[in-house]
CSV table of C-alpha atoms and ligand atoms in Angstrom, one decimal:
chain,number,residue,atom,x,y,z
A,789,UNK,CA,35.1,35.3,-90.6
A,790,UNK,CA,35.2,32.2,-88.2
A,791,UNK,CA,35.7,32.9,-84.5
A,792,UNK,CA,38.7,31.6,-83.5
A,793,UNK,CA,38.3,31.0,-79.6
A,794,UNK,CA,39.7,27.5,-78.4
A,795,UNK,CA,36.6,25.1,-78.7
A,796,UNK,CA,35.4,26.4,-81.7
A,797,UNK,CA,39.3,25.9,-83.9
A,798,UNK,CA,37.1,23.7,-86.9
A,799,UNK,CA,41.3,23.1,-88.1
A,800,UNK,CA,39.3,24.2,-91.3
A,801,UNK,CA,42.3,25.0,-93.9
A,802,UNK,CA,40.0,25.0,-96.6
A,803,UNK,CA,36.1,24.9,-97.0
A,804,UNK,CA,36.1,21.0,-97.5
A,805,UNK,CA,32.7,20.2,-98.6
A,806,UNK,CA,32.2,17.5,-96.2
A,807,UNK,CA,31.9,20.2,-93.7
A,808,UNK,CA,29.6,22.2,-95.0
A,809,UNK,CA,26.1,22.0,-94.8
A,810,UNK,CA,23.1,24.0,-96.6
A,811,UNK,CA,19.8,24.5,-95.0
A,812,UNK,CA,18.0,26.2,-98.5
A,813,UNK,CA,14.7,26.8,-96.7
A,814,UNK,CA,16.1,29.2,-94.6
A,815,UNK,CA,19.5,30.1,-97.0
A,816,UNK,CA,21.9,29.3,-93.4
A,817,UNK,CA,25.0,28.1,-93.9
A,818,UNK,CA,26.5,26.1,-91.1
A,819,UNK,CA,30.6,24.5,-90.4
A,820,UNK,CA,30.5,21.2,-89.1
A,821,UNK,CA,32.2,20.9,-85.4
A,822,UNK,CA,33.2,18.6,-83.7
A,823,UNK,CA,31.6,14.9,-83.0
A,824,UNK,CA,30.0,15.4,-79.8
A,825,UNK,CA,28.8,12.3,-79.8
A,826,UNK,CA,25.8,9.5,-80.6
A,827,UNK,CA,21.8,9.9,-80.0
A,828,UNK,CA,20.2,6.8,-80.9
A,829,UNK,CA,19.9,7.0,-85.5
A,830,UNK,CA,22.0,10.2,-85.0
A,831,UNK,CA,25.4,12.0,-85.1
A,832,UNK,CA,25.6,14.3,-83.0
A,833,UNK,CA,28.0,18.0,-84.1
A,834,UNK,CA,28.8,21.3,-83.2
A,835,UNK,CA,27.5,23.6,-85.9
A,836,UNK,CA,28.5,27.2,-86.6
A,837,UNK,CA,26.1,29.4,-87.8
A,838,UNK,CA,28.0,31.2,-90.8
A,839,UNK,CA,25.0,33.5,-90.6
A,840,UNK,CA,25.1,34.8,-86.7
A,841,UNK,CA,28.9,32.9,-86.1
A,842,UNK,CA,26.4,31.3,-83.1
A,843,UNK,CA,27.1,27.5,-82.3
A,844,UNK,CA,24.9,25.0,-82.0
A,845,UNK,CA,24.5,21.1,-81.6
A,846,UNK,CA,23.2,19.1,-84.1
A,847,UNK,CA,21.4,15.8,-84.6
A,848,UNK,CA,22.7,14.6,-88.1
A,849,UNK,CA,20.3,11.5,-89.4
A,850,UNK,CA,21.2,9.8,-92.6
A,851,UNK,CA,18.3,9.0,-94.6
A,852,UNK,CA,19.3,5.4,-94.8
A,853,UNK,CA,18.6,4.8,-91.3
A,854,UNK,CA,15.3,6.2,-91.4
A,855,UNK,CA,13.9,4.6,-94.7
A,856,UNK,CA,10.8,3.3,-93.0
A,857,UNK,CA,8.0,5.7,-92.9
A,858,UNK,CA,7.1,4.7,-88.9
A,859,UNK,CA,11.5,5.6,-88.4
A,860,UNK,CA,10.4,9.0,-90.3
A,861,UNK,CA,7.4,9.3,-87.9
A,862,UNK,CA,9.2,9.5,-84.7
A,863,UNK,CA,11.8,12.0,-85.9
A,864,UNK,CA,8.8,14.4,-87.1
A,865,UNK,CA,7.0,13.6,-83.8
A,866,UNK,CA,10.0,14.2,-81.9
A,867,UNK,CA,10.7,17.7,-83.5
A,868,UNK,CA,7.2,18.6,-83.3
A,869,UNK,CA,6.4,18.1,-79.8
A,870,UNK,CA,10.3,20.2,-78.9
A,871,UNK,CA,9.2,22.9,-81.4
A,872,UNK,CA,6.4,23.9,-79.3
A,873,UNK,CA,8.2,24.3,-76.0
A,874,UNK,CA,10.1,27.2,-74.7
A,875,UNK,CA,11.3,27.6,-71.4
A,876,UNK,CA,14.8,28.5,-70.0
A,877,UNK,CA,15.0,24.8,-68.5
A,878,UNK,CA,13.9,22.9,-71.8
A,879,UNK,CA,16.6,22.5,-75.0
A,880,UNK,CA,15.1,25.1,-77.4
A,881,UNK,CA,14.7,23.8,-81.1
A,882,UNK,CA,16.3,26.3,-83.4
A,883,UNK,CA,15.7,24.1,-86.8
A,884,UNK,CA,15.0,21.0,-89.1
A,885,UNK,CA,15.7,20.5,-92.6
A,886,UNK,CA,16.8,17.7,-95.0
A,887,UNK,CA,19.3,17.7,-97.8
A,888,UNK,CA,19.8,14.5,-100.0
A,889,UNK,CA,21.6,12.6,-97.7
A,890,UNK,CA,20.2,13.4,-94.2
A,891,UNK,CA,17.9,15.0,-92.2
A,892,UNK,CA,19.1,17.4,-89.2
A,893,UNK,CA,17.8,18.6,-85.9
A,894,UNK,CA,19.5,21.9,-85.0
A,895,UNK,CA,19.3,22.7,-81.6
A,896,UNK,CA,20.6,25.3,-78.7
A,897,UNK,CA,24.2,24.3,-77.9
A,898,UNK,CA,24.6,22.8,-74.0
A,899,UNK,CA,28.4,23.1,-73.7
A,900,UNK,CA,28.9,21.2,-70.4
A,901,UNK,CA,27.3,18.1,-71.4
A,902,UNK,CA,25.3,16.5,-69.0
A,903,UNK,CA,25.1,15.4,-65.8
A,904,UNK,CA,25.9,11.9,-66.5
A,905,UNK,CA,29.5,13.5,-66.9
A,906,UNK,CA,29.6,15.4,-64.1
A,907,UNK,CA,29.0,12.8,-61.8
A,908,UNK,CA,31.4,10.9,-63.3
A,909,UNK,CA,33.5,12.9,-62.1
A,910,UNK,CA,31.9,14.5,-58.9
A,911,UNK,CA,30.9,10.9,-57.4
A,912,UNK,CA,27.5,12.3,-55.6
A,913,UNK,CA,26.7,16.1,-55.4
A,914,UNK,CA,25.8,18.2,-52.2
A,915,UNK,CA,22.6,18.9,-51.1
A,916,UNK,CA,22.6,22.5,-52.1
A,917,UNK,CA,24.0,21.2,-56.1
A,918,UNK,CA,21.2,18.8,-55.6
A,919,UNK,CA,18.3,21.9,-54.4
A,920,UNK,CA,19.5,23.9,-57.8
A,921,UNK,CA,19.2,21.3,-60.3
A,922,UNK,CA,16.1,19.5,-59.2
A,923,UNK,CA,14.2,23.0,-58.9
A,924,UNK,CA,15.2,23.6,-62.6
A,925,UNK,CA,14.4,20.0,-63.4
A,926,UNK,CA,10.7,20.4,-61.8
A,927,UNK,CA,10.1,24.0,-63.3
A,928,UNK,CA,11.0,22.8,-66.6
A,929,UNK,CA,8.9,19.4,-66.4
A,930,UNK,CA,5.9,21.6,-65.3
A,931,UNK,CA,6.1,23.5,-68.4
A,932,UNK,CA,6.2,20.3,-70.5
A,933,UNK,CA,3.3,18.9,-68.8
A,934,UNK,CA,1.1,22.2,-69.0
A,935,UNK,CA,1.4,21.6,-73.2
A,936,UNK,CA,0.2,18.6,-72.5
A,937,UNK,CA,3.7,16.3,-73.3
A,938,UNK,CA,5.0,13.5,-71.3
A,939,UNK,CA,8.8,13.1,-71.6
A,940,UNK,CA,9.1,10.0,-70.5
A,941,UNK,CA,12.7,9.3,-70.8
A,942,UNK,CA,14.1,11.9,-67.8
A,943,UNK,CA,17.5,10.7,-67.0
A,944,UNK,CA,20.8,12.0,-66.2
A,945,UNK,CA,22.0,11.7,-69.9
A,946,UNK,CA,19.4,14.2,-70.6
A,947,UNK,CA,19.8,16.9,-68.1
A,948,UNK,CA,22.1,18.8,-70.1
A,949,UNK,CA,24.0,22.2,-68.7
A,950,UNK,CA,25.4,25.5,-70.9
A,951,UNK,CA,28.1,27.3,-70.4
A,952,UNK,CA,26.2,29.1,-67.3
A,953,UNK,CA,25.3,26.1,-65.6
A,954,UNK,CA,21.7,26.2,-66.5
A,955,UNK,CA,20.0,22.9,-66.5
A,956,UNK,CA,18.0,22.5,-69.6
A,957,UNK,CA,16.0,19.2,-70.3
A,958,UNK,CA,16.9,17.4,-73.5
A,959,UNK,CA,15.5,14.6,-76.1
A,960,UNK,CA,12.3,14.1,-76.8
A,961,UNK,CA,12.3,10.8,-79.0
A,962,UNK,CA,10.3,9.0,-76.2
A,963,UNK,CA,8.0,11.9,-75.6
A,964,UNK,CA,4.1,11.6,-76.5
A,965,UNK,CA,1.5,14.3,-76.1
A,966,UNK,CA,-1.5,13.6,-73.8
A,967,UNK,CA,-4.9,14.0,-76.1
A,968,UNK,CA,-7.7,13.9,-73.1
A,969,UNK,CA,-8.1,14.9,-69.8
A,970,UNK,CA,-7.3,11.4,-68.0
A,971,UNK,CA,-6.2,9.7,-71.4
A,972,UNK,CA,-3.7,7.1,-70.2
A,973,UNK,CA,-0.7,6.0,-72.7
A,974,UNK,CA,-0.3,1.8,-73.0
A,975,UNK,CA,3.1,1.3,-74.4
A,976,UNK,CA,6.0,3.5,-74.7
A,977,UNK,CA,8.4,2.5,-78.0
A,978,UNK,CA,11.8,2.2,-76.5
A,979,UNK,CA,13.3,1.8,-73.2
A,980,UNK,CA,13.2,4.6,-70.4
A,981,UNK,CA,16.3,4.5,-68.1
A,982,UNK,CA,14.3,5.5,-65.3
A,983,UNK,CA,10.8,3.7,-66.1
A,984,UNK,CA,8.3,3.7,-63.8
A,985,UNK,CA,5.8,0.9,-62.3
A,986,UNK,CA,3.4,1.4,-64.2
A,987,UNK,CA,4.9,1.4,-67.7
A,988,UNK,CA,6.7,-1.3,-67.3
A,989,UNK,CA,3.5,-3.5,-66.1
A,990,UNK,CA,1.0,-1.7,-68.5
A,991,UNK,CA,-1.3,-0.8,-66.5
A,992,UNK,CA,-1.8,2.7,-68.7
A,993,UNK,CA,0.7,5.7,-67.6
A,994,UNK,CA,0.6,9.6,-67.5
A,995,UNK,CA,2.0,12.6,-66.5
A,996,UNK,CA,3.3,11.0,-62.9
A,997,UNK,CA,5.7,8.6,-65.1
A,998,UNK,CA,8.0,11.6,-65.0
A,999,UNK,CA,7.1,12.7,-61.1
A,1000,UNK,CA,8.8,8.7,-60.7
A,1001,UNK,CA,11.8,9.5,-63.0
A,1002,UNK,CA,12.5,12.8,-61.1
A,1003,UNK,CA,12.7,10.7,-58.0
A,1004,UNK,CA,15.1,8.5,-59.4
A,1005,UNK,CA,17.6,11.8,-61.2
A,1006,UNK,CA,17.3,13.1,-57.4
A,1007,UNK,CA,18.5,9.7,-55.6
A,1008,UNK,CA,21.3,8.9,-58.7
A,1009,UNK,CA,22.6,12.6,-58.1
A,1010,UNK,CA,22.6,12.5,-53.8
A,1011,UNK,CA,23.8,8.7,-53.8
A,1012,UNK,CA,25.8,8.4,-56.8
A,1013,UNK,CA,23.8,5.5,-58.4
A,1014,UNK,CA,20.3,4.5,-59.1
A,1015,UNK,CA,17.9,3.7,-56.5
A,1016,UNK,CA,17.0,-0.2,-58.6
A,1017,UNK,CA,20.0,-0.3,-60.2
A,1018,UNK,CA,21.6,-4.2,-60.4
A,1019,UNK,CA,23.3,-6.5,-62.7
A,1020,UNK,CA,20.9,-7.3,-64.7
A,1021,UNK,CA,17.4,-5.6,-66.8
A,1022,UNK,CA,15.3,-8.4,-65.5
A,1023,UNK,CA,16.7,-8.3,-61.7
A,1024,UNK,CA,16.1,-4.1,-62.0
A,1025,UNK,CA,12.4,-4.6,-63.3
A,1026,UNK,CA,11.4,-7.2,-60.1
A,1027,UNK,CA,13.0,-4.5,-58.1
A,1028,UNK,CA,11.3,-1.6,-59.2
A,1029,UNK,CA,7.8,-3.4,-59.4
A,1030,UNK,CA,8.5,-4.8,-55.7
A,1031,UNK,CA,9.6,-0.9,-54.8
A,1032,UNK,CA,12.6,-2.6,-53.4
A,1033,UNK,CA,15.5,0.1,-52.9
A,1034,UNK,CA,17.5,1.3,-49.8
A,1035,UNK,CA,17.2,4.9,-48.6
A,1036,UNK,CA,21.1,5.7,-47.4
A,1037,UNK,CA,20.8,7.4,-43.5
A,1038,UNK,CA,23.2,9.4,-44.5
A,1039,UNK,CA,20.7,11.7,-46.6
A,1040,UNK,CA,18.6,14.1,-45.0
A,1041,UNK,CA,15.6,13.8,-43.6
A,1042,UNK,CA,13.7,16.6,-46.2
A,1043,UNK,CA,16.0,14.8,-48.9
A,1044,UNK,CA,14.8,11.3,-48.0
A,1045,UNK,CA,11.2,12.5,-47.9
A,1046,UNK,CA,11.5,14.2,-51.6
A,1047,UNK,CA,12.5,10.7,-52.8
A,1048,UNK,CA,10.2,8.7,-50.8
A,1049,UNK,CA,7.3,10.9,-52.4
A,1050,UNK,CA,8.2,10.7,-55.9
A,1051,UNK,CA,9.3,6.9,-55.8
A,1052,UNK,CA,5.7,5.4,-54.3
A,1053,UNK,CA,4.2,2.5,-56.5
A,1054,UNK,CA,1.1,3.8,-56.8
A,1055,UNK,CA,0.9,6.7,-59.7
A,1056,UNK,CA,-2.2,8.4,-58.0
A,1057,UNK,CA,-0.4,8.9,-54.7
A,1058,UNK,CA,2.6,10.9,-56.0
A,1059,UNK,CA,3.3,14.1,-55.7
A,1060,UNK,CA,2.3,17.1,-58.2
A,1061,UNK,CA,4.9,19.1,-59.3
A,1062,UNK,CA,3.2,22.2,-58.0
A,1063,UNK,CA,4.0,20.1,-54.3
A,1064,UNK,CA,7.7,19.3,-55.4
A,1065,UNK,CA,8.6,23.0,-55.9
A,1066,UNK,CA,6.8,23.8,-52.5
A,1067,UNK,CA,8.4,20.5,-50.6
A,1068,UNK,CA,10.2,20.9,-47.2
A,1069,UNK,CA,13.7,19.8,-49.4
A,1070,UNK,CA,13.4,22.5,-52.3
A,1071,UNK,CA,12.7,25.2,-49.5
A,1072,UNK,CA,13.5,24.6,-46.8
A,1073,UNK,CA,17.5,24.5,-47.5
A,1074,UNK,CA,20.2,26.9,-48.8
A,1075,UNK,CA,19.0,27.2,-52.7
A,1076,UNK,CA,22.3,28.5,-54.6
A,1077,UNK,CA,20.9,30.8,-57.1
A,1078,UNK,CA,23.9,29.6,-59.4
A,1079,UNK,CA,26.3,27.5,-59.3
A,1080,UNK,CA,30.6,27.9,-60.2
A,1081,UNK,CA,31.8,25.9,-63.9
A,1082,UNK,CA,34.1,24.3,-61.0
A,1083,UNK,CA,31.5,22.5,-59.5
A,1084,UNK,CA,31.8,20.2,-62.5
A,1085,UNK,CA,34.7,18.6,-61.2
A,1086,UNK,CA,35.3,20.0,-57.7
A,1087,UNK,CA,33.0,19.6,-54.8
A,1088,UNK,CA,31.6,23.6,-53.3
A,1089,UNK,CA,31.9,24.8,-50.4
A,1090,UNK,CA,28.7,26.6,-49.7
A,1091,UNK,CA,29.0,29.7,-47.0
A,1092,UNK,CA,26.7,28.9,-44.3
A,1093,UNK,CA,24.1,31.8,-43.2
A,1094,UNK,CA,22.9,32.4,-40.3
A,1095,UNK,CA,19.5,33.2,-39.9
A,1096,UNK,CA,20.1,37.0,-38.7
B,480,1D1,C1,22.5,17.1,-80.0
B,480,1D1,C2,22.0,15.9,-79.1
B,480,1D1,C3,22.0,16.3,-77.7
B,480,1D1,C4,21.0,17.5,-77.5
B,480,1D1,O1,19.8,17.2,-77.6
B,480,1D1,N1,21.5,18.7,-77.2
B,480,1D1,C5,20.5,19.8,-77.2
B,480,1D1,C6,22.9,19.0,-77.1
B,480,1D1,C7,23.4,20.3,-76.9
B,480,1D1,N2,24.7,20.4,-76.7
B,480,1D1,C8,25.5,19.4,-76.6
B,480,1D1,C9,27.0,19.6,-76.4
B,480,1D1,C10,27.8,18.7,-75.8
B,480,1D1,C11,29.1,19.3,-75.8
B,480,1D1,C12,28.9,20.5,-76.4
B,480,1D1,N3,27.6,20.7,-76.7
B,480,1D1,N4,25.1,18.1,-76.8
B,480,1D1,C13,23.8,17.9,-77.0
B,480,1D1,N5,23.3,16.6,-77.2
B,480,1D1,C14,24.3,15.5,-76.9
B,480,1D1,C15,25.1,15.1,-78.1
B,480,1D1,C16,25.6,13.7,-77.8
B,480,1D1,C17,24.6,13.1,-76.9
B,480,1D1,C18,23.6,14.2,-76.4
């Protein structure tokens, strides 16, 4: 029996083959959803678990985009290094298996999209909105980085949020895994939104890559855009190698320093994540513990405590 709430009407009059797909090794069943949108080689779909009637999203990859063995690589690597993370702040991998045609990536279903959409719609967030998601961003960066993976590619499009406004940290395709203590990556195959100094010069990056792009998600979500964004990639890169942006006055002073910290030229001087989670701006201001599905679209109004 198909659920039949709302979202999840598949207008399925018949079992059209084209929506069905097989995953022998583990004899599941699954309806194709709805398109829910594009992920570099893949298309992305609901998928109902006939099994469990659970819904999840999946990367679909047809084979004939990935008919070079180095395209292969990168999916494998990319499911390999999600596979091994579990934390309530990082997309869990549920499955990956291949039929004739393609090869899918099934994994847990983020209903509310990202945050790219909801500032779309929101403009800028408050400070408190701002509190709750970085201190889910930082908590599930630190487990990425304590298994030894670099994300590399933290950006707005990839802070996804379920249906209870959990944060959870997707896409791994730019991800590597650290080998050695103090082993320094060269080149990163693609382009981060939020690239830091030091990839983009070469100089040999790590772990802090992400402390930089964490700066970045935290100035895009309190001013509304990036801190180097212009018209142009070129224009962006001087700016970001010249650590040339503006600090609006209109952000507090604990907010300004979080930002400050994380954007500083010099890898070595940022902060840990371990100092994030303690800063003056993730404690020392009202933390919602969650947040309403209507801050999505409409700006909170958060009750204000006093201190007795
Ligand atoms: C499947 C790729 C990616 C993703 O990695 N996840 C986990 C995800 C989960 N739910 C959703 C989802 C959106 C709306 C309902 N579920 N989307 C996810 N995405 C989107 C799809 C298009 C671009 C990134």
């Amino acid at each position: 029996s198909i659920p039949d709430n709302a979202n999840m009407k598949l207008h399925i009059n018949h079992f059209d083959p084209n929506y069905i797909i097989y995953d022998s090794s583990s004899d599941t069943t699954y309806l194709r959803g709805r398109l829910l949108g594009k992920g570099g080689f893949a298309r992305c779909y609901e998928l109902l678990d006939l099994n469990t009637n659970k819904i999840y999203a999946g990367k679909i990859i047809a084979k004939t985009r990935i008919s070079k063995p180095h395209q292969r690589q990168k999916i494998i690597r990319e499911v390999e290094l999600q596979k091994t993370l579990h934390h309530k702040h990082v997309v869990e991998f549920h499955s990956y298996f291949e039929d004739d045609e393609n090869v899918y990536i099934v994994l847990e279903n983020c209903s509310r999209k990202s945050l790219v959409h909801m500032l779309k719609q929101r403009k800028t967030l408050t400070e408190p909105e701002v509190r709750y998601y970085l201190k889910a961003l930082v908590e599930g960066v630190g487990h990425i980085h304590k298994h030894n993976i670099i994300h590399r590619d933290l950006k707005l499009g990839n802070m996804l949020i379920n249906d209870s406004m959990e944060l959870k940290i997707a896409d791994f395709g730019l991800a590597t895994s650290i080998g050695y203590e103090g082993e320094k990556k060269m080149t990163v195959c693609g382009t981060p939104n939020y690239i830091a100094p030091e990839v983009l010069q070469k100089r040999g990056h790590s772990y802090e890559a992400d402390v930089w792009a964490i700066g970045c998600v935290a100035y895009a979500l309190l001013v509304g855009r990036p801190p180097f964004e212009t018209s142009t990639l070129k224009e962006t890169y001087v700016r970001i190698t010249s650590n040339n942006y503006v600090l609006p006055p209109t952000l507090s002073a604990d907010a300004q320093d979080f930002i400050q910290k994380c954007l500083c030229n010099e890898p070595e001087l940022r902060p840990s994540l371990e100092q994030l989670l303690n800063s003056d701006f993730l404690t020392s201001g009202h933390m919602p513990k969650t947040l309403s599905p209507a801050c999505c679209s409409t700006m909170p109004k958060f009750p204000i405590y006093t201190k007795f």
